[in-house]
Coordinates of C-alpha atoms in Angstrom, one line a residue:
M1 CA 125.5 34.0 -79.6
T2 CA 125.0 34.8 -83.2
D3 CA 124.9 31.4 -84.8
A4 CA 121.1 31.5 -85.3
L5 CA 121.4 35.0 -86.8
K6 CA 124.1 33.7 -89.2
R7 CA 121.9 30.8 -90.2
L8 CA 119.0 33.1 -90.7
S9 CA 121.2 35.4 -92.9
D10 CA 122.5 32.3 -94.8
E11 CA 118.9 31.3 -95.6
G12 CA 118.4 34.6 -97.5
V13 CA 116.7 36.6 -94.8
A14 CA 118.2 40.1 -94.4
I15 CA 118.3 41.1 -90.7
W16 CA 117.3 44.7 -90.2
L17 CA 117.0 46.5 -86.9
D18 CA 113.7 48.2 -86.2
D19 CA 115.1 51.0 -84.1
L20 CA 117.4 54.1 -84.3
S21 CA 118.6 56.8 -82.0
R22 CA 121.4 59.3 -81.8
K23 CA 122.9 57.3 -78.8
R24 CA 122.8 54.1 -80.8
I25 CA 124.8 55.9 -83.5
T26 CA 127.3 57.8 -81.4
S27 CA 128.0 55.0 -78.9
G28 CA 129.1 52.6 -81.7
N29 CA 126.2 50.2 -80.9
L30 CA 124.8 50.2 -84.4
A31 CA 128.3 49.5 -85.9
E32 CA 128.6 46.7 -83.3
L33 CA 125.3 45.1 -84.3
I34 CA 126.4 45.2 -88.0
D35 CA 129.7 43.7 -87.1
Q36 CA 128.5 41.0 -84.6
S37 CA 124.8 40.4 -85.2
H38 CA 124.5 40.3 -89.0
V39 CA 122.4 43.5 -89.0
V40 CA 122.3 44.8 -92.6
G41 CA 119.6 47.6 -92.4
V42 CA 117.6 49.9 -90.2
T43 CA 114.0 50.8 -90.2
T44 CA 112.5 53.8 -88.3
N45 CA 109.0 55.1 -87.7
P46 CA 107.4 58.1 -85.9
S47 CA 107.1 56.1 -82.7
I48 CA 110.8 55.2 -82.7
F49 CA 111.9 58.8 -83.2
Q50 CA 109.4 60.0 -80.6
K51 CA 110.9 57.6 -78.1
A52 CA 114.5 58.5 -79.0
I53 CA 114.1 62.3 -78.8
S54 CA 112.1 62.2 -75.6
Q55 CA 114.6 60.2 -73.7
G56 CA 118.0 61.4 -72.5
H57 CA 120.0 64.4 -73.7
G58 CA 121.5 63.1 -76.9
Y59 CA 119.7 65.8 -79.0
D60 CA 120.3 68.8 -76.7
Q61 CA 123.1 70.4 -78.7
Q62 CA 121.2 70.2 -82.0
L63 CA 118.0 71.4 -80.4
T64 CA 119.9 74.3 -78.8
D65 CA 121.2 75.3 -82.2
L66 CA 117.7 74.9 -83.8
A67 CA 116.2 77.0 -81.0
A68 CA 118.7 79.7 -81.6
R69 CA 117.7 79.8 -85.2
K70 CA 114.0 79.9 -84.2
V71 CA 113.1 77.2 -86.7
T72 CA 109.6 75.8 -86.7
V73 CA 109.0 72.6 -84.8
E74 CA 108.3 70.7 -88.1
E75 CA 111.6 71.9 -89.5
A76 CA 113.4 70.9 -86.3
I77 CA 112.0 67.4 -86.4
R78 CA 113.1 66.9 -90.0
M79 CA 116.6 68.3 -89.3
I80 CA 116.9 65.9 -86.3
T81 CA 115.5 62.8 -87.9
T82 CA 117.3 63.2 -91.3
A83 CA 120.6 63.7 -89.4
D84 CA 120.1 60.4 -87.7
V85 CA 119.2 58.6 -90.9
R86 CA 122.1 60.2 -92.8
D87 CA 124.6 59.1 -90.1
A88 CA 123.1 55.6 -89.9
A89 CA 123.3 55.4 -93.7
D90 CA 126.9 56.3 -93.6
I91 CA 127.6 53.6 -91.1
L92 CA 125.8 51.1 -93.3
R93 CA 127.4 52.3 -96.5
P94 CA 129.9 49.4 -96.7
V95 CA 127.1 46.9 -96.5
F96 CA 125.3 48.8 -99.3
D97 CA 128.4 48.7 -101.5
A98 CA 129.1 45.0 -100.7
T99 CA 125.5 44.0 -101.6
D100 CA 125.2 46.1 -104.7
G101 CA 122.5 48.3 -103.1
Q102 CA 120.3 45.5 -101.9
D103 CA 121.0 46.0 -98.2
G104 CA 122.8 48.6 -96.1
R105 CA 119.5 50.6 -96.2
V106 CA 117.9 53.0 -93.7
S107 CA 114.2 53.9 -93.9
I108 CA 112.6 57.2 -93.0
E109 CA 108.8 57.8 -93.1
V110 CA 106.8 60.5 -94.7
D111 CA 104.7 62.6 -92.3
P112 CA 101.9 60.1 -91.3
R113 CA 99.4 62.9 -91.4
L114 CA 99.7 62.8 -95.2
A115 CA 98.7 59.1 -95.5
H116 CA 95.5 60.0 -97.4
N117 CA 97.0 62.7 -99.5
T118 CA 98.7 61.4 -102.7
R119 CA 100.2 64.7 -103.9
A120 CA 101.5 65.7 -100.5
T121 CA 103.0 62.3 -100.0
I122 CA 104.9 62.5 -103.3
A123 CA 106.2 66.0 -102.5
E124 CA 107.3 64.8 -99.0
A125 CA 109.1 61.7 -100.4
K126 CA 111.0 63.9 -102.8
Q127 CA 111.9 66.3 -100.0
L128 CA 113.1 63.6 -97.7
A129 CA 115.2 62.0 -100.4
W130 CA 116.8 65.4 -101.0
L131 CA 117.3 66.1 -97.3
V132 CA 119.0 62.8 -96.4
D133 CA 120.9 62.8 -99.7
R134 CA 122.2 59.2 -99.4
P135 CA 121.8 56.5 -102.0
N136 CA 121.1 53.9 -99.4
T137 CA 117.9 55.6 -98.1
L138 CA 114.4 54.1 -98.4
I139 CA 111.4 56.5 -98.2
K140 CA 108.6 54.9 -96.3
I141 CA 105.1 55.4 -97.8
P142 CA 102.0 53.8 -96.3
A143 CA 100.0 51.3 -98.3
T144 CA 96.8 53.3 -98.1
K145 CA 94.6 53.8 -101.2
A146 CA 96.1 57.3 -101.5
G147 CA 99.6 55.8 -101.0
L148 CA 99.5 53.5 -104.0
P149 CA 99.8 56.1 -106.7
A150 CA 102.4 57.9 -104.6
I151 CA 104.4 54.7 -104.6
T152 CA 104.2 54.5 -108.4
E153 CA 105.2 58.2 -108.9
T154 CA 108.0 58.0 -106.4
I155 CA 109.5 54.9 -107.8
G156 CA 109.0 56.4 -111.3
R157 CA 111.3 59.2 -110.2
G158 CA 114.0 56.8 -109.2
I159 CA 113.5 57.1 -105.5
S160 CA 113.7 53.8 -103.6
V161 CA 110.7 53.1 -101.4
N162 CA 109.8 51.0 -98.3
V163 CA 106.0 50.5 -98.5
T164 CA 104.7 50.3 -95.0
L165 CA 101.5 49.3 -93.1
I166 CA 100.5 46.4 -95.3
F167 CA 98.1 44.0 -93.7
S168 CA 95.9 42.4 -96.4
L169 CA 96.8 40.1 -99.2
E170 CA 94.7 42.1 -101.6
R171 CA 96.4 45.4 -100.7
Y172 CA 99.8 43.6 -101.0
R173 CA 99.1 42.7 -104.6
E174 CA 98.1 46.3 -105.2
V175 CA 101.4 47.4 -103.7
M176 CA 103.4 45.1 -106.0
D177 CA 101.4 46.4 -109.0
A178 CA 102.2 50.0 -107.9
Y179 CA 105.9 49.1 -107.8
L180 CA 105.9 47.5 -111.2
A181 CA 104.0 50.5 -112.6
G182 CA 106.7 52.8 -111.1
L183 CA 109.5 50.7 -112.7
E184 CA 107.7 50.9 -116.0
K185 CA 107.4 54.7 -115.6
A186 CA 111.1 54.9 -114.7
K187 CA 112.0 52.8 -117.7
T188 CA 110.1 55.2 -120.0
A189 CA 111.9 58.1 -118.4
G190 CA 115.3 56.4 -119.2
L191 CA 116.3 55.8 -115.6
D192 CA 118.6 53.0 -114.6
L193 CA 116.3 50.4 -113.1
S194 CA 119.1 48.6 -111.4
R195 CA 119.5 51.5 -109.0
I196 CA 115.9 51.5 -107.8
H197 CA 115.1 49.3 -104.8
S198 CA 112.0 48.6 -102.7
V199 CA 110.7 46.5 -99.9
A200 CA 107.1 45.8 -99.0
S201 CA 106.5 45.8 -95.2
F202 CA 103.9 43.2 -94.4
F203 CA 102.9 43.5 -90.7
V204 CA 102.8 40.3 -88.8
S205 CA 102.1 40.3 -85.0
R206 CA 99.3 42.8 -85.1
V207 CA 97.2 40.3 -87.2
D208 CA 97.4 37.7 -84.4
T209 CA 96.6 40.4 -81.8
E210 CA 93.4 41.5 -83.5
I211 CA 92.2 38.1 -84.6
D212 CA 93.0 36.4 -81.4
K213 CA 91.1 39.0 -79.5
R214 CA 88.0 38.3 -81.6
L215 CA 88.6 34.5 -81.2
D216 CA 88.6 35.0 -77.4
A217 CA 85.2 36.7 -77.7
V218 CA 83.9 33.6 -79.6
G219 CA 85.2 31.5 -76.7
S220 CA 84.7 28.0 -78.1
D221 CA 87.3 25.2 -78.1
A222 CA 87.6 25.6 -81.9
A223 CA 88.3 29.3 -81.4
K224 CA 91.0 28.6 -78.8
A225 CA 92.6 26.1 -81.2
A226 CA 92.7 28.7 -84.0
K227 CA 94.6 31.3 -81.9
G228 CA 98.2 32.2 -82.8
K229 CA 98.0 30.9 -86.4
S230 CA 96.6 33.7 -88.5
A231 CA 99.6 36.0 -88.7
L232 CA 101.9 33.3 -90.0
A233 CA 99.2 32.1 -92.4
N234 CA 98.7 35.6 -93.7
A235 CA 102.4 36.3 -94.2
R236 CA 103.0 32.9 -95.9
L237 CA 100.2 33.6 -98.4
A238 CA 101.8 37.0 -99.0
Y239 CA 105.0 35.3 -99.9
E240 CA 103.1 33.0 -102.3
A241 CA 101.7 36.2 -103.9
Y242 CA 105.2 37.5 -104.2
E243 CA 106.4 34.4 -106.0
E244 CA 103.5 34.6 -108.4
V245 CA 104.0 38.3 -109.3
F246 CA 107.7 38.0 -109.7
A247 CA 107.4 35.0 -112.0
S248 CA 105.0 36.9 -114.4
D249 CA 105.7 38.0 -117.9
R250 CA 105.3 41.6 -116.8
W251 CA 108.1 41.2 -114.3
A252 CA 110.2 39.3 -116.9
A253 CA 110.2 42.4 -119.1
L254 CA 111.5 44.5 -116.3
D255 CA 114.0 41.9 -115.2
R256 CA 115.6 42.1 -118.6
E257 CA 116.2 45.8 -117.8
H258 CA 118.0 44.7 -114.6
A259 CA 115.2 45.8 -112.3
N260 CA 115.2 44.6 -108.6
K261 CA 112.5 42.5 -107.1
Q262 CA 110.5 44.2 -104.3
R263 CA 111.4 42.1 -101.3
P264 CA 108.8 41.2 -98.7
L265 CA 109.7 42.6 -95.4
W266 CA 108.3 41.1 -92.2
A267 CA 107.5 44.0 -89.9
S268 CA 106.0 44.0 -86.4
T269 CA 107.9 40.7 -85.6
G270 CA 108.1 41.3 -81.9
V271 CA 105.7 38.8 -80.2
K272 CA 103.0 40.6 -78.2
D273 CA 101.3 37.5 -76.7
P274 CA 103.5 36.1 -73.9
S275 CA 102.0 32.6 -74.5
L276 CA 103.7 32.5 -77.9
K277 CA 107.4 31.8 -78.4
D278 CA 109.3 35.1 -78.6
T279 CA 111.1 34.2 -81.8
L280 CA 107.9 32.8 -83.5
Y281 CA 107.7 35.4 -86.3
V282 CA 111.4 34.9 -87.2
D283 CA 111.7 31.1 -86.9
D284 CA 108.6 30.5 -88.9
L285 CA 109.0 33.1 -91.6
V286 CA 112.3 32.0 -93.1
A287 CA 112.3 32.3 -96.9
P288 CA 114.8 33.5 -99.6
N289 CA 114.9 37.2 -100.6
T290 CA 113.0 38.5 -97.6
V291 CA 113.8 41.0 -94.9
N292 CA 112.9 40.6 -91.2
T293 CA 113.1 43.9 -89.3
M294 CA 113.3 43.2 -85.5
P295 CA 113.3 45.3 -82.3
E296 CA 116.5 44.6 -80.4
A297 CA 114.7 42.4 -77.9
T298 CA 113.7 40.0 -80.7
L299 CA 117.1 40.2 -82.2
D300 CA 118.7 39.2 -78.9
A301 CA 116.1 36.4 -78.4
V302 CA 116.9 34.9 -81.9
A303 CA 120.6 35.1 -81.2
D304 CA 120.1 33.3 -77.9
H305 CA 117.5 30.6 -78.7
G306 CA 116.2 31.1 -82.3
D307 CA 115.4 27.8 -84.1
I308 CA 116.4 28.4 -87.7
T309 CA 115.7 25.1 -89.6
G310 CA 115.7 26.2 -93.2
N311 CA 112.8 27.5 -95.3
T312 CA 109.7 27.6 -93.1
V313 CA 107.4 29.2 -95.7
A314 CA 107.6 27.0 -98.8
G315 CA 105.1 24.2 -98.8
G316 CA 102.9 25.8 -96.2
Y317 CA 100.4 27.6 -98.4
D318 CA 97.6 25.0 -98.2
Q319 CA 97.8 24.9 -94.4
A320 CA 97.9 28.7 -94.4
R321 CA 94.7 28.9 -96.4
A322 CA 93.1 26.3 -94.1
D323 CA 94.1 28.3 -91.0
L324 CA 92.5 31.5 -92.3
E325 CA 89.4 29.6 -93.5
A326 CA 89.0 28.2 -90.0
V327 CA 89.0 31.7 -88.5
K328 CA 86.4 32.8 -91.1
K329 CA 84.1 29.9 -90.2
L330 CA 84.3 31.1 -86.6
G331 CA 82.7 34.4 -87.7
V332 CA 85.9 36.5 -87.8
S333 CA 85.9 38.8 -90.8
Y334 CA 89.3 38.9 -92.5
D335 CA 88.4 42.0 -94.5
D336 CA 87.2 43.9 -91.4
V337 CA 90.3 42.8 -89.4
V338 CA 92.8 44.1 -92.0
Q339 CA 90.9 47.4 -92.5
V340 CA 90.8 48.0 -88.8
L341 CA 94.6 47.3 -88.6
E342 CA 95.4 49.7 -91.4
D343 CA 93.2 52.4 -89.9
E344 CA 94.8 51.9 -86.4
G345 CA 98.3 51.8 -87.9
V346 CA 97.9 55.2 -89.5
E347 CA 96.2 56.6 -86.4
K348 CA 99.0 55.3 -84.1
F349 CA 101.8 56.8 -86.3
E350 CA 99.8 60.1 -86.5
A351 CA 99.5 60.1 -82.7
A352 CA 103.2 59.4 -82.3
W353 CA 104.0 62.2 -84.7
I354 CA 101.9 64.6 -82.7
D355 CA 103.6 63.5 -79.5
L356 CA 106.9 64.1 -81.3
L357 CA 105.8 67.6 -82.3
N358 CA 104.7 68.4 -78.8
S359 CA 107.8 67.0 -77.0
T360 CA 110.2 68.7 -79.6
E361 CA 108.3 72.0 -79.2
A362 CA 108.8 71.8 -75.4
E363 CA 112.5 71.1 -75.8
L364 CA 112.9 74.0 -78.2
K365 CA 111.3 76.3 -75.7
R366 CA 113.4 74.9 -72.8
L367 CA 116.6 75.4 -74.8
A368 CA 115.8 78.7 -76.4
P369 CA 118.3 81.5 -75.6
S370 CA 117.1 84.3 -73.4
E371 CA 116.4 87.6 -75.2
G372 CA 118.8 90.4 -74.7

């Protein structure tokens, strides 16, 4: 069952699970995925935690204790989510040690309502790193304009970061610049650069969803022929940008200080269009020193019928440019698409966070001890 996953891992793609819950931890499922399915990391987001906490009774005991202490709903959420991340980090610690800190990582996101507030994002990142208190944590910071200086400052303090919600090639280059600036800041502060890690989460499937919707509106044969190609093209050109930046003189100076490259992470790799192969965004984005974080359904699909045939990114840059150019000629604005996706991404995580607040508040009230 896991031959394709092993081949993927052997090609230099780190397989991370895009999900976490208390049940997954306590049942031994996460340990099993690490042992049998080559999973070497975990990513979370507000939607994942909202789903986990609202389903079942896995959090009842902790919620009962928090209700007895009359904590605020915000404090309750942070106690619950950081407990899950801490436990997952402990399960993944052997992977972290075996890979010298490269993998065995668990990500936790800053409050998405802070996405446009640089100072608050930095403060939240520091707080989360302190709360989880595990070396194999990544703090997720969104790649908004306000997020960029927060990335630099957080990296500069020696805190490892997962940069999330990257859709555009221009913004991705700004993210890499922010990371290098953070490493330079850390170097000036005398920190050990070899202990600082980062991934840049470049979102995939949502690009096809948005562009293909616009191509459907165009309706021509050329528009139909262009569907299902933009997300892969965008991601492949992101990898080309990664190769350029990490072959630069600026990087070479940091490399001499034993800094780690910021790996591209393919996010949103579950296929949303049923007409596309369900392993498309895994099979066709194989490249060394990348991460692919998958929902479990995609992980299972790859294990069952993934087609891993070696590097499927190198050599595809000219075709990728041609695919995006074809979309542009059909009247679909790339710049508008990526801005819409960033705005929607922040809004969706904010909405999930608010849902999480509301459902947690209801649970705290339900489990609150009666007075007297």
